CSV table of C-alpha atoms in Angstrom, one decimal:
chain,number,residue,atom,x,y,z
A,1,MET,CA,0.0,0.0,0.0
A,2,LYS,CA,1.5,3.3,-1.1
A,3,ARG,CA,0.6,6.2,1.1
A,4,SER,CA,0.6,9.8,0.1
A,5,ALA,CA,1.5,12.4,2.7
A,6,LEU,CA,-2.1,13.8,2.8
A,7,ALA,CA,-3.7,10.3,3.1
A,8,LEU,CA,-1.4,9.4,5.9
A,9,ALA,CA,-2.1,12.7,7.7
A,10,ALA,CA,-5.8,12.1,7.4
A,11,GLY,CA,-5.5,8.6,8.8
A,12,LEU,CA,-3.5,9.8,11.7
A,13,VAL,CA,-6.0,12.6,12.5
A,14,LEU,CA,-8.6,9.9,12.9
A,15,LEU,CA,-6.4,8.1,15.3
A,16,GLY,CA,-5.6,11.3,17.2
A,17,GLY,CA,-7.5,13.5,19.6
A,18,PRO,CA,-7.4,14.2,23.4
A,19,ALA,CA,-7.8,10.5,24.3
A,20,MET,CA,-4.5,9.9,22.4
A,21,ALA,CA,-2.4,12.5,24.2
A,22,GLN,CA,0.0,9.9,25.4
A,23,THR,CA,0.4,8.1,22.1
A,24,LEU,CA,3.9,7.9,20.5
A,25,ARG,CA,3.6,7.8,16.7
A,26,ILE,CA,6.5,6.2,15.0
A,27,GLY,CA,7.2,6.2,11.2
A,28,ILE,CA,9.1,3.2,10.1
A,29,SER,CA,10.6,2.4,6.7
A,30,GLU,CA,9.0,-1.0,6.1
A,31,ASP,CA,6.2,-3.2,7.4
A,32,VAL,CA,6.7,-6.2,9.7
A,33,ASP,CA,6.7,-9.6,8.2
A,34,LEU,CA,5.9,-11.7,11.2
A,35,LEU,CA,5.3,-10.7,14.9
A,36,ASP,CA,6.9,-13.8,16.4
A,37,PRO,CA,10.6,-13.1,17.1
A,38,THR,CA,11.5,-16.7,16.4
A,39,GLN,CA,10.2,-16.4,12.9
A,40,GLY,CA,10.7,-12.7,12.1
A,41,ARG,CA,13.4,-11.4,9.7
A,42,THR,CA,12.7,-7.8,8.9
A,43,LEU,CA,14.1,-4.5,10.3
A,44,GLY,CA,10.5,-3.3,10.7
A,45,GLY,CA,9.9,-6.3,13.0
A,46,ARG,CA,13.0,-5.6,15.1
A,47,ILE,CA,11.9,-2.0,15.7
A,48,VAL,CA,8.4,-3.1,16.8
A,49,PHE,CA,9.8,-5.9,18.9
A,50,ALA,CA,11.7,-3.3,20.9
A,51,GLY,CA,8.4,-2.2,22.3
A,52,LEU,CA,6.8,-5.7,22.4
A,53,CYS,CA,9.3,-8.2,23.4
A,54,ASP,CA,12.1,-7.8,26.0
A,55,LYS,CA,15.4,-9.8,25.6
A,56,LEU,CA,17.7,-11.6,27.9
A,57,PHE,CA,20.3,-8.9,27.2
A,58,ASP,CA,20.6,-5.7,25.2
A,59,ILE,CA,23.3,-3.5,23.9
A,60,ASP,CA,23.8,0.2,24.9
A,61,ASP,CA,24.9,3.1,22.7
A,62,LYS,CA,28.6,2.1,23.3
A,63,LEU,CA,27.9,-1.5,22.2
A,64,ALA,CA,28.3,-2.9,25.7
A,65,ILE,CA,26.1,-5.9,26.4
A,66,VAL,CA,23.8,-5.2,29.4
A,67,PRO,CA,21.3,-7.4,31.2
A,68,GLN,CA,17.6,-7.0,30.5
A,69,LEU,CA,15.5,-10.0,31.4
A,70,ALA,CA,18.6,-11.6,32.7
A,71,LEU,CA,20.4,-10.2,35.8
A,72,SER,CA,23.8,-11.7,35.1
A,73,HIS,CA,25.7,-14.5,33.4
A,74,SER,CA,28.8,-16.6,33.9
A,75,VAL,CA,30.9,-18.7,31.5
A,76,ALA,CA,32.8,-21.8,32.6
A,77,ALA,CA,36.6,-22.0,32.2
A,78,ASP,CA,36.3,-24.2,29.1
A,79,GLY,CA,33.8,-21.9,27.5
A,80,LYS,CA,31.2,-24.7,27.0
A,81,THR,CA,28.8,-23.9,29.9
A,82,VAL,CA,26.9,-20.6,30.2
A,83,THR,CA,24.8,-19.9,33.3
A,84,ILE,CA,22.2,-17.1,33.2
A,85,GLN,CA,20.4,-15.7,36.2
A,86,LEU,CA,17.0,-14.3,35.5
A,87,ARG,CA,15.0,-11.4,37.0
A,88,ARG,CA,12.3,-12.3,39.4
A,89,ASP,CA,8.6,-11.2,39.1
A,90,VAL,CA,8.7,-10.8,35.3
A,91,LYS,CA,5.4,-11.6,33.6
A,92,PHE,CA,4.4,-12.3,30.0
A,93,HIS,CA,1.4,-10.4,28.7
A,94,ASP,CA,-0.9,-13.3,29.5
A,95,GLY,CA,0.1,-13.1,33.2
A,96,THR,CA,2.2,-16.3,33.2
A,97,PRO,CA,5.6,-16.0,34.8
A,98,LEU,CA,8.9,-15.7,32.9
A,99,ASP,CA,11.1,-18.3,34.6
A,100,ALA,CA,13.9,-20.7,33.7
A,101,ALA,CA,11.4,-23.2,32.3
A,102,ALA,CA,10.1,-20.5,29.9
A,103,VAL,CA,13.6,-19.7,28.7
A,104,LYS,CA,14.3,-23.4,28.1
A,105,PHE,CA,11.0,-23.6,26.1
A,106,ASN,CA,12.0,-20.6,24.0
A,107,LEU,CA,15.5,-21.7,23.1
A,108,GLU,CA,14.3,-25.2,22.3
A,109,ARG,CA,11.5,-23.8,20.2
A,110,GLN,CA,14.0,-21.6,18.3
A,111,ALA,CA,16.1,-24.7,17.6
A,112,ASN,CA,13.3,-27.0,16.6
A,113,LEU,CA,10.5,-25.0,15.0
A,114,ASN,CA,10.4,-25.6,11.3
A,115,GLU,CA,9.7,-21.9,10.7
A,116,SER,CA,12.4,-20.7,13.0
A,117,ALA,CA,14.9,-18.1,11.6
A,118,ARG,CA,17.0,-18.3,14.8
A,119,LYS,CA,18.5,-21.8,14.4
A,120,ALA,CA,21.9,-20.6,13.1
A,121,GLU,CA,22.1,-17.9,15.7
A,122,ILE,CA,22.0,-20.4,18.6
A,123,ARG,CA,23.7,-23.2,16.7
A,124,ALA,CA,26.3,-23.6,19.5
A,125,ILE,CA,23.7,-24.6,22.1
A,126,ALA,CA,23.6,-28.4,22.6
A,127,ALA,CA,21.3,-28.5,25.6
A,128,VAL,CA,19.3,-26.2,27.9
A,129,LYS,CA,18.6,-26.9,31.6
A,130,ALA,CA,16.4,-25.1,34.1
A,131,VAL,CA,18.5,-25.5,37.2
A,132,ASP,CA,15.9,-23.7,39.4
A,133,ALA,CA,13.2,-21.1,38.8
A,134,GLN,CA,15.7,-18.3,38.1
A,135,THR,CA,18.7,-20.2,36.7
A,136,VAL,CA,19.3,-21.4,33.2
A,137,GLU,CA,22.3,-23.5,32.2
A,138,LEU,CA,23.4,-23.8,28.6
A,139,THR,CA,25.6,-26.5,27.4
A,140,LEU,CA,27.5,-25.6,24.2
A,141,SER,CA,28.9,-27.9,21.6
A,142,GLN,CA,31.9,-25.5,21.4
A,143,PRO,CA,32.8,-22.2,22.9
A,144,SER,CA,30.8,-19.4,21.3
A,145,ALA,CA,32.1,-15.8,21.3
A,146,PRO,CA,29.0,-14.4,19.6
A,147,LEU,CA,26.3,-16.2,21.6
A,148,LEU,CA,25.7,-13.5,24.2
A,149,SER,CA,25.4,-10.9,21.4
A,150,GLN,CA,22.7,-13.0,19.7
A,151,PHE,CA,20.7,-12.8,22.9
A,152,THR,CA,20.6,-9.0,22.5
A,153,ASP,CA,18.3,-9.5,19.5
A,154,ARG,CA,15.5,-11.8,18.6
A,155,ALA,CA,17.2,-15.0,19.8
A,156,GLY,CA,17.0,-13.4,23.3
A,157,MET,CA,13.4,-12.4,23.0
A,158,MET,CA,11.1,-14.6,25.2
A,159,VAL,CA,7.5,-15.5,24.3
A,160,SER,CA,4.8,-17.1,26.5
A,161,PRO,CA,5.1,-20.9,26.4
A,162,LYS,CA,1.4,-21.1,27.2
A,163,ALA,CA,0.4,-18.9,24.3
A,164,ALA,CA,2.9,-20.3,21.8
A,165,SER,CA,1.9,-23.9,22.6
A,166,ALA,CA,-1.8,-23.1,22.1
A,167,LEU,CA,-1.4,-21.8,18.5
A,168,SER,CA,0.2,-22.9,15.3
A,169,ALA,CA,3.4,-21.0,14.2
A,170,ALA,CA,1.4,-19.0,11.6
A,171,GLU,CA,-1.3,-18.1,14.2
A,172,PHE,CA,1.2,-17.1,16.9
A,173,ALA,CA,3.0,-14.8,14.4
A,174,GLN,CA,-0.2,-12.7,14.2
A,175,LYS,CA,-1.0,-12.9,18.0
A,176,PRO,CA,2.4,-12.7,19.8
A,177,VAL,CA,2.6,-12.8,23.6
A,178,CYS,CA,5.9,-11.5,25.0
A,179,ALA,CA,7.2,-9.9,28.1
A,180,GLY,CA,7.9,-6.4,26.9
A,181,PRO,CA,6.7,-3.0,28.0
A,182,TYR,CA,3.8,-3.0,25.5
A,183,ARG,CA,1.3,-5.7,24.3
A,184,LEU,CA,-0.2,-6.0,20.9
A,185,ALA,CA,-3.5,-4.2,20.5
A,186,GLU,CA,-4.1,-4.0,16.8
A,187,ARG,CA,-2.4,-4.7,13.5
A,188,VAL,CA,-3.5,-3.6,10.0
A,189,PRO,CA,-1.0,-5.0,7.5
A,190,GLN,CA,0.9,-2.2,5.6
A,191,ASP,CA,-1.0,0.4,7.6
A,192,ARG,CA,-0.3,0.3,11.4
A,193,ILE,CA,0.7,-1.7,14.4
A,194,VAL,CA,-0.7,-0.5,17.7
A,195,LEU,CA,0.8,-1.5,21.0
A,196,GLN,CA,-0.9,-0.8,24.5
A,197,ARG,CA,1.2,-0.3,27.6
A,198,PHE,CA,1.5,-3.4,29.8
A,199,GLU,CA,0.8,-2.2,33.3
A,200,GLU,CA,2.4,-5.2,34.9
A,201,TYR,CA,5.7,-4.7,33.1
A,202,TRP,CA,8.7,-5.3,35.4
A,203,ASP,CA,10.2,-1.9,34.7
A,204,ARG,CA,7.0,0.0,34.4
A,205,ALA,CA,8.4,3.3,35.9
A,206,LYS,CA,10.4,3.9,32.8
A,207,ILE,CA,7.5,3.6,30.4
A,208,GLN,CA,5.5,6.7,29.8
A,209,PRO,CA,3.4,6.7,26.6
A,210,GLU,CA,0.2,4.8,26.9
A,211,ARG,CA,0.2,3.6,23.3
A,212,LEU,CA,2.7,3.2,20.4
A,213,ILE,CA,1.5,3.4,16.8
A,214,TYR,CA,4.0,2.2,14.2
A,215,MET,CA,3.3,3.4,10.7
A,216,PRO,CA,5.1,1.6,7.8
A,217,ILE,CA,6.0,4.3,5.2
A,218,PRO,CA,8.5,3.2,2.6
A,219,ASP,CA,9.1,6.7,1.2
A,220,ALA,CA,11.5,8.6,3.3
A,221,GLN,CA,10.3,12.0,2.0
A,222,VAL,CA,6.7,11.1,3.0
A,223,ARG,CA,8.0,10.1,6.5
A,224,ALA,CA,9.7,13.5,6.8
A,225,THR,CA,6.8,15.4,5.5
A,226,ASN,CA,4.4,13.9,8.0
A,227,LEU,CA,6.9,14.5,10.8
A,228,LEU,CA,7.1,18.2,9.9
A,229,ALA,CA,3.3,18.3,9.6
A,230,GLY,CA,3.0,17.1,13.2
A,231,GLN,CA,1.5,13.7,12.3
A,232,LEU,CA,4.4,11.7,13.6
A,233,ASP,CA,6.6,12.0,16.6
A,234,ILE,CA,9.7,10.0,15.5
A,235,VAL,CA,10.8,8.8,12.1
A,236,GLU,CA,13.6,6.4,11.4
A,237,GLN,CA,16.0,6.4,8.4
A,238,LEU,CA,15.6,10.1,7.8
A,239,SER,CA,16.9,10.7,4.3
A,240,THR,CA,20.1,12.6,3.9
A,241,ASN,CA,18.1,14.9,1.5
A,242,ASP,CA,15.8,15.9,4.4
A,243,LEU,CA,18.4,16.6,7.1
A,244,ASP,CA,18.8,20.3,6.5
A,245,LYS,CA,15.0,20.8,6.3
A,246,VAL,CA,14.4,19.1,9.6
A,247,ARG,CA,17.3,20.9,11.3
A,248,LYS,CA,16.1,24.3,10.2
A,249,THR,CA,12.4,23.8,11.2
A,250,GLN,CA,11.6,25.0,14.6
A,251,GLY,CA,10.2,22.4,17.0
A,252,PHE,CA,12.2,19.4,15.5
A,253,GLN,CA,15.4,17.6,16.3
A,254,ILE,CA,17.7,15.0,14.8
A,255,ALA,CA,19.6,12.1,16.5
A,256,SER,CA,22.3,10.2,14.7
A,257,ILE,CA,24.9,7.5,15.2
A,258,THR,CA,27.2,5.4,13.0
A,259,GLY,CA,25.6,2.0,12.2
A,260,LEU,CA,26.6,-1.6,12.2
A,261,ASN,CA,24.7,-2.4,9.1
A,262,HIS,CA,25.4,-3.4,5.5
A,263,PHE,CA,23.5,-3.0,2.2
A,264,HIS,CA,24.1,-5.8,-0.1
A,265,LEU,CA,23.0,-7.6,-3.3
A,266,LYS,CA,22.6,-11.4,-2.7
A,267,PHE,CA,22.4,-13.7,-5.6
A,268,ASN,CA,20.4,-16.9,-5.8
A,269,VAL,CA,23.2,-19.5,-6.3
A,270,GLY,CA,21.5,-22.6,-5.0
A,271,ASN,CA,17.8,-22.1,-4.0
A,272,GLY,CA,15.6,-23.9,-6.5
A,273,GLU,CA,15.0,-23.4,-10.2
A,274,ARG,CA,15.7,-19.6,-10.1
A,275,ALA,CA,19.3,-20.4,-9.2
A,276,LYS,CA,19.9,-22.0,-12.6
A,277,THR,CA,20.8,-18.7,-14.3
A,278,PRO,CA,24.1,-17.5,-15.6
A,279,ILE,CA,24.5,-14.9,-12.8
A,280,GLY,CA,23.6,-17.6,-10.2
A,281,GLN,CA,25.9,-20.3,-11.6
A,282,ASN,CA,28.9,-18.3,-12.9
A,283,PRO,CA,31.1,-16.5,-10.4
A,284,ARG,CA,32.9,-14.8,-13.3
A,285,LEU,CA,29.7,-13.1,-14.4
A,286,ARG,CA,29.2,-11.9,-10.8
A,287,GLU,CA,32.7,-10.6,-10.9
A,288,ALA,CA,32.0,-8.7,-14.1
A,289,PHE,CA,28.9,-7.1,-12.4
A,290,ASP,CA,31.0,-6.3,-9.3
A,291,LEU,CA,33.6,-4.6,-11.5
A,292,ALA,CA,31.0,-2.5,-13.2
A,293,ILE,CA,29.7,-1.1,-9.9
A,294,ASP,CA,31.3,2.1,-8.6
A,295,ARG,CA,30.4,2.1,-4.9
A,296,VAL,CA,32.0,5.5,-4.2
A,297,ALA,CA,29.9,7.1,-7.0
A,298,LEU,CA,26.8,5.2,-5.8
A,299,ASN,CA,27.2,6.7,-2.3
A,300,GLN,CA,27.8,10.1,-3.8
A,301,VAL,CA,24.9,10.1,-6.3
A,302,VAL,CA,22.2,8.6,-4.0
A,303,PHE,CA,23.3,9.7,-0.5
A,304,GLY,CA,25.4,12.8,-1.1
A,305,GLY,CA,28.5,11.0,0.2
A,306,ALA,CA,27.0,10.7,3.7
A,307,PHE,CA,27.5,6.9,4.0
A,308,VAL,CA,30.5,4.5,3.9
A,309,PRO,CA,31.3,2.5,0.7
A,310,GLY,CA,32.3,-1.1,1.5
A,311,ASN,CA,32.9,-4.5,0.1
A,312,GLN,CA,32.6,-6.7,3.2
A,313,PRO,CA,30.0,-7.6,5.8
A,314,VAL,CA,31.6,-5.3,8.3
A,315,SER,CA,32.5,-1.7,7.7
A,316,PRO,CA,36.1,-0.4,7.1
A,317,SER,CA,36.1,1.0,10.6
A,318,SER,CA,35.6,-2.4,12.2
A,319,PRO,CA,38.6,-4.2,13.7
A,320,PHE,CA,37.4,-7.2,11.8
A,321,TYR,CA,37.5,-5.6,8.4
A,322,VAL,CA,40.0,-7.5,6.3
A,323,LYS,CA,42.5,-4.9,5.3
A,324,SER,CA,44.3,-7.1,2.8
A,325,LEU,CA,41.1,-7.2,0.6
A,326,PRO,CA,40.2,-3.5,0.3
A,327,LEU,CA,37.5,-2.0,-1.8
A,328,ALA,CA,38.6,-2.0,-5.5
A,329,GLY,CA,37.8,0.7,-7.9
A,330,ARG,CA,35.4,0.4,-10.9
A,331,ASP,CA,36.9,-1.3,-14.0
A,332,VAL,CA,34.5,-1.3,-16.9
A,333,ALA,CA,37.0,-2.5,-19.4
A,334,LYS,CA,37.8,-5.6,-17.4
A,335,ALA,CA,34.0,-6.2,-16.8
A,336,LYS,CA,33.4,-5.9,-20.6
A,337,ALA,CA,36.2,-8.3,-21.4
A,338,ILE,CA,34.7,-10.9,-19.0
A,339,VAL,CA,31.3,-10.6,-20.5
A,340,GLN,CA,32.6,-10.8,-24.1
A,341,SER,CA,34.7,-13.9,-23.3
A,342,MET,CA,31.4,-15.7,-22.5
A,343,GLY,CA,30.0,-15.2,-25.9
A,344,GLY,CA,26.3,-15.4,-26.7
A,345,SER,CA,23.7,-12.7,-26.1
A,346,ALA,CA,24.1,-10.0,-23.4
A,347,PRO,CA,23.7,-11.5,-20.0
A,348,SER,CA,20.7,-10.4,-17.9
A,349,PHE,CA,19.1,-10.9,-14.6
A,350,THR,CA,16.3,-9.5,-12.5
A,351,MET,CA,17.0,-7.5,-9.3
A,352,LEU,CA,14.3,-7.8,-6.6
A,353,VAL,CA,14.1,-4.7,-4.5
A,354,THR,CA,11.7,-3.3,-1.9
A,355,ASN,CA,9.5,-0.5,-3.1
A,356,ALA,CA,11.1,2.2,-0.9
A,357,PRO,CA,12.3,5.0,-3.3
A,358,VAL,CA,15.9,5.0,-1.9
A,359,PHE,CA,16.2,1.2,-2.8
A,360,LEU,CA,14.8,1.9,-6.2
A,361,GLN,CA,17.3,4.7,-6.8
A,362,VAL,CA,20.2,2.5,-5.7
A,363,ALA,CA,18.9,-0.3,-8.0
A,364,GLU,CA,18.5,2.1,-11.0
A,365,THR,CA,22.0,3.5,-10.4
A,366,MET,CA,23.5,0.0,-10.5
A,367,GLN,CA,21.4,-0.9,-13.5
A,368,ALA,CA,22.9,2.0,-15.5
A,369,MET,CA,26.4,1.1,-14.3
A,370,ALA,CA,26.0,-2.5,-15.3
A,371,LYS,CA,24.7,-1.5,-18.8
A,372,ASP,CA,28.1,0.1,-19.5
A,373,ALA,CA,29.6,-3.4,-19.1
A,374,GLY,CA,27.0,-5.1,-21.3
A,375,ILE,CA,24.9,-6.6,-18.5
A,376,GLU,CA,21.2,-6.0,-18.6
A,377,VAL,CA,19.5,-5.6,-15.2
A,378,LYS,CA,15.7,-5.7,-14.8
A,379,ILE,CA,14.2,-4.3,-11.6
A,380,GLN,CA,11.3,-6.0,-9.8
A,381,ALA,CA,9.9,-3.9,-6.9
A,382,ALA,CA,7.7,-5.3,-4.1
A,383,GLU,CA,6.5,-4.2,-0.7
A,384,ALA,CA,9.1,-5.2,2.0
A,385,ALA,CA,7.4,-8.2,3.6
A,386,THR,CA,6.5,-9.5,0.1
A,387,ALA,CA,10.0,-9.1,-1.1
A,388,GLN,CA,11.4,-10.9,1.9
A,389,ALA,CA,8.9,-13.8,1.5
A,390,THR,CA,9.8,-14.0,-2.2
A,391,SER,CA,13.5,-14.1,-1.3
A,392,THR,CA,13.0,-16.8,1.3
A,393,LYS,CA,11.3,-19.2,-1.1
A,394,GLY,CA,14.0,-18.7,-3.7
A,395,ASP,CA,11.9,-16.9,-6.3
A,396,PHE,CA,14.6,-14.4,-7.3
A,397,ASP,CA,17.8,-13.9,-9.3
A,398,ALA,CA,19.3,-11.3,-7.0
A,399,PHE,CA,17.8,-9.4,-4.1
A,400,LEU,CA,18.9,-5.9,-3.0
A,401,ALA,CA,18.5,-5.8,0.7
A,402,PHE,CA,19.6,-4.4,4.1
A,403,TRP,CA,21.0,-5.9,7.3
A,404,SER,CA,20.7,-3.6,10.3
A,405,GLY,CA,23.8,-5.1,12.0
A,406,ARG,CA,24.9,-6.8,15.1
A,407,ALA,CA,27.6,-5.9,17.6
A,408,ASP,CA,29.6,-9.1,17.1
A,409,PRO,CA,31.0,-9.7,13.6
A,410,ASP,CA,29.6,-13.2,13.4
A,411,GLY,CA,26.1,-11.7,13.4
A,412,ASN,CA,27.0,-9.7,10.3
A,413,ILE,CA,28.8,-12.5,8.4
A,414,PHE,CA,27.4,-15.9,9.2
A,415,PRO,CA,23.7,-15.1,8.4
A,416,TYR,CA,24.6,-14.4,4.8
A,417,LEU,CA,27.6,-16.6,4.2
A,418,GLY,CA,27.2,-19.6,6.5
A,419,CYS,CA,25.6,-22.7,5.0
A,420,LYS,CA,22.7,-22.5,7.5
A,421,GLY,CA,22.7,-18.7,7.8
A,422,SER,CA,19.3,-17.3,8.6
A,423,GLN,CA,19.5,-14.8,5.8
A,424,ASN,CA,21.2,-17.1,3.3
A,425,ASP,CA,18.3,-17.2,0.9
A,426,GLY,CA,20.6,-17.8,-2.1
A,427,ARG,CA,21.8,-21.0,-0.4
A,428,TYR,CA,25.5,-20.3,-0.8
A,429,CYS,CA,27.4,-23.1,0.9
A,430,ASN,CA,31.2,-23.5,1.0
A,431,ALA,CA,32.4,-26.1,3.6
A,432,GLU,CA,35.7,-24.3,4.1
A,433,VAL,CA,34.0,-21.0,4.7
A,434,ASP,CA,31.7,-22.7,7.2
A,435,LYS,CA,34.7,-24.2,9.0
A,436,LEU,CA,36.5,-20.9,9.2
A,437,LEU,CA,33.4,-19.0,10.4
A,438,ASP,CA,32.9,-21.7,13.1
A,439,ALA,CA,36.5,-21.4,14.2
A,440,ALA,CA,36.2,-17.6,14.4
A,441,ALA,CA,33.1,-18.0,16.6
A,442,ALA,CA,34.7,-20.5,18.9
A,443,THR,CA,37.5,-18.2,20.2
A,444,ASN,CA,37.6,-14.9,22.1
A,445,ASP,CA,41.1,-14.3,20.9
A,446,GLN,CA,40.7,-11.2,18.5
A,447,GLN,CA,43.9,-12.0,16.5
A,448,GLY,CA,42.7,-15.6,16.0
A,449,ARG,CA,39.2,-14.5,15.0
A,450,TYR,CA,40.7,-12.0,12.5
A,451,ALA,CA,42.9,-14.6,10.9
A,452,ALA,CA,39.9,-17.0,10.4
A,453,TYR,CA,37.7,-14.2,9.0
A,454,GLU,CA,40.5,-13.2,6.6
A,455,LYS,CA,40.8,-16.7,5.2
A,456,ALA,CA,37.1,-17.0,4.8
A,457,ALA,CA,36.9,-13.6,3.1
A,458,GLN,CA,39.5,-14.7,0.6
A,459,ILE,CA,37.1,-17.4,-0.5
A,460,TYR,CA,33.7,-15.7,-0.4
A,461,LEU,CA,34.9,-12.4,-1.9
A,462,ALA,CA,36.2,-14.4,-4.9
A,463,GLU,CA,33.0,-16.4,-5.3
A,464,ARG,CA,30.7,-13.3,-4.7
A,465,PRO,CA,27.5,-15.0,-3.6
A,466,THR,CA,26.7,-11.6,-2.0
A,467,LEU,CA,28.0,-8.2,-3.0
A,468,PHE,CA,28.3,-5.8,0.0
A,469,LEU,CA,27.8,-2.2,-1.2
A,470,TYR,CA,27.8,0.3,1.6
A,471,HIS,CA,27.2,1.0,5.3
A,472,TRP,CA,25.1,3.9,6.4
A,473,ASN,CA,24.8,6.3,9.3
A,474,TRP,CA,21.5,6.3,11.1
A,475,PHE,CA,19.4,9.5,11.3
A,476,TRP,CA,16.2,9.9,13.3
A,477,GLY,CA,13.9,12.9,13.1
A,478,MET,CA,11.8,13.8,16.1
A,479,THR,CA,9.6,16.5,17.4
A,480,SER,CA,11.0,18.6,20.2
A,481,LYS,CA,8.5,17.2,22.6
A,482,VAL,CA,10.2,13.8,22.5
A,483,SER,CA,12.9,13.4,25.1
A,484,GLY,CA,14.9,10.5,26.5
A,485,PHE,CA,15.6,8.9,23.1
A,486,ILE,CA,19.1,7.3,23.0
A,487,PRO,CA,20.5,6.3,19.5
A,488,VAL,CA,22.1,2.9,19.4
A,489,PRO,CA,24.3,1.6,16.5
A,490,ASP,CA,21.9,-1.2,15.6
A,491,GLY,CA,19.3,1.4,14.5
A,492,ILE,CA,16.5,0.1,16.8
A,493,ILE,CA,14.1,2.6,18.4
A,494,ARG,CA,14.2,1.7,22.1
A,495,VAL,CA,11.1,3.2,23.8
A,496,LYS,CA,12.2,2.7,27.4
A,497,GLY,CA,12.9,6.1,28.9
A,498,VAL,CA,11.3,7.9,26.0
A,499,ARG,CA,8.9,10.6,27.1
A,500,LEU,CA,6.4,13.0,25.4
A,501,GLY,CA,6.0,16.6,26.5
């Protein structure tokens, strides 16, 4: 559903009025796919989950891991046993207690549910034991450096065992029951998600707004227009083109922070019939396309140079960026030579993109660049949740997408390049890469991790199942009546501590 600024404003007026004085209205860039954190995969979902589902741990604005539903944790000397102490008196939205048995249920559900998107994230867990009501013991198949970081996102979000057991996976994804500060009140797909404050929330004193309304609006300009018209209180992913306008308008403010994310183009190299294309089966053709792309020019043309061009799952500022494999410049002559050496008609493929204007602009810019090398790119636009579902089932040649980022490098690399990665819709699988990624995850020695990631990068950057394009900085626009918002590098809007007025 494409919204005009006026249509959105009219809809929000209907939702407004005196009774809504304590409603925080949030404009997000895409709709949610599924409202079960075990199944969900979209950024829109992660933003909504921050109001709906608390996690065992969280990260702060300095990327430190801090307890949330957990109080503390300890790791055995051999790294294979992790013990987590839980908070007391935490309730799910259905009134049932969050205890060690509930955590055990959740982690086992994540590992065993057919529809789970969390399996790879908790792959190191071999067994879960509820030692007592507040103590959970995890036995690992090998030490896991990134495991605690995974618990700061959807793998750490706990849902009610009672509610999840009573419904099918598809039903629960529409009627989630979590332990967060707000509970689900209403969802109208592609229109709004409404959350109501949970009065029995364990940290209730830090929750002020009575309701949250999340409005999926793919067009960044429309989000900004409705913010400035007073119809939204916060918008995420403020366009670089709108920064000056918001800064110069009285009554508004901007928050920003450097992100952990990456934008990428993943190819279908092994997921069904759509993988049987020249671009899917021939790494040389993917190399030609890569050589035709100028990431620096792409950043300049689309984003005014505000973001960071990159060729790896982590940004050049990360200590795990492989410096021996830096971003190469555009080489159209070499790209043409590769294409011509293949003979036959001009190669072509279809690029699936979400219907957000910025994604379309990026796609169209790359389309023009590829044409210079003799590669034809067709663009297929779809609403975000539809595009994600299409990618998941393998009905694509290439998918231009976005990963909002994780604090640990494993969370930015394995999902796309591991054989069982949660975002590996193209089904890339290289046993040596898997071995190296597992080795990097199994040690806390930074030098050892870097060496393993470097060897893995030498392989996957040559095979190019996914092309990493750039990393952006996060910008949020807000009315001046919003206070207490703290930007965090993962880009998620945390509502705890946010106040209106």
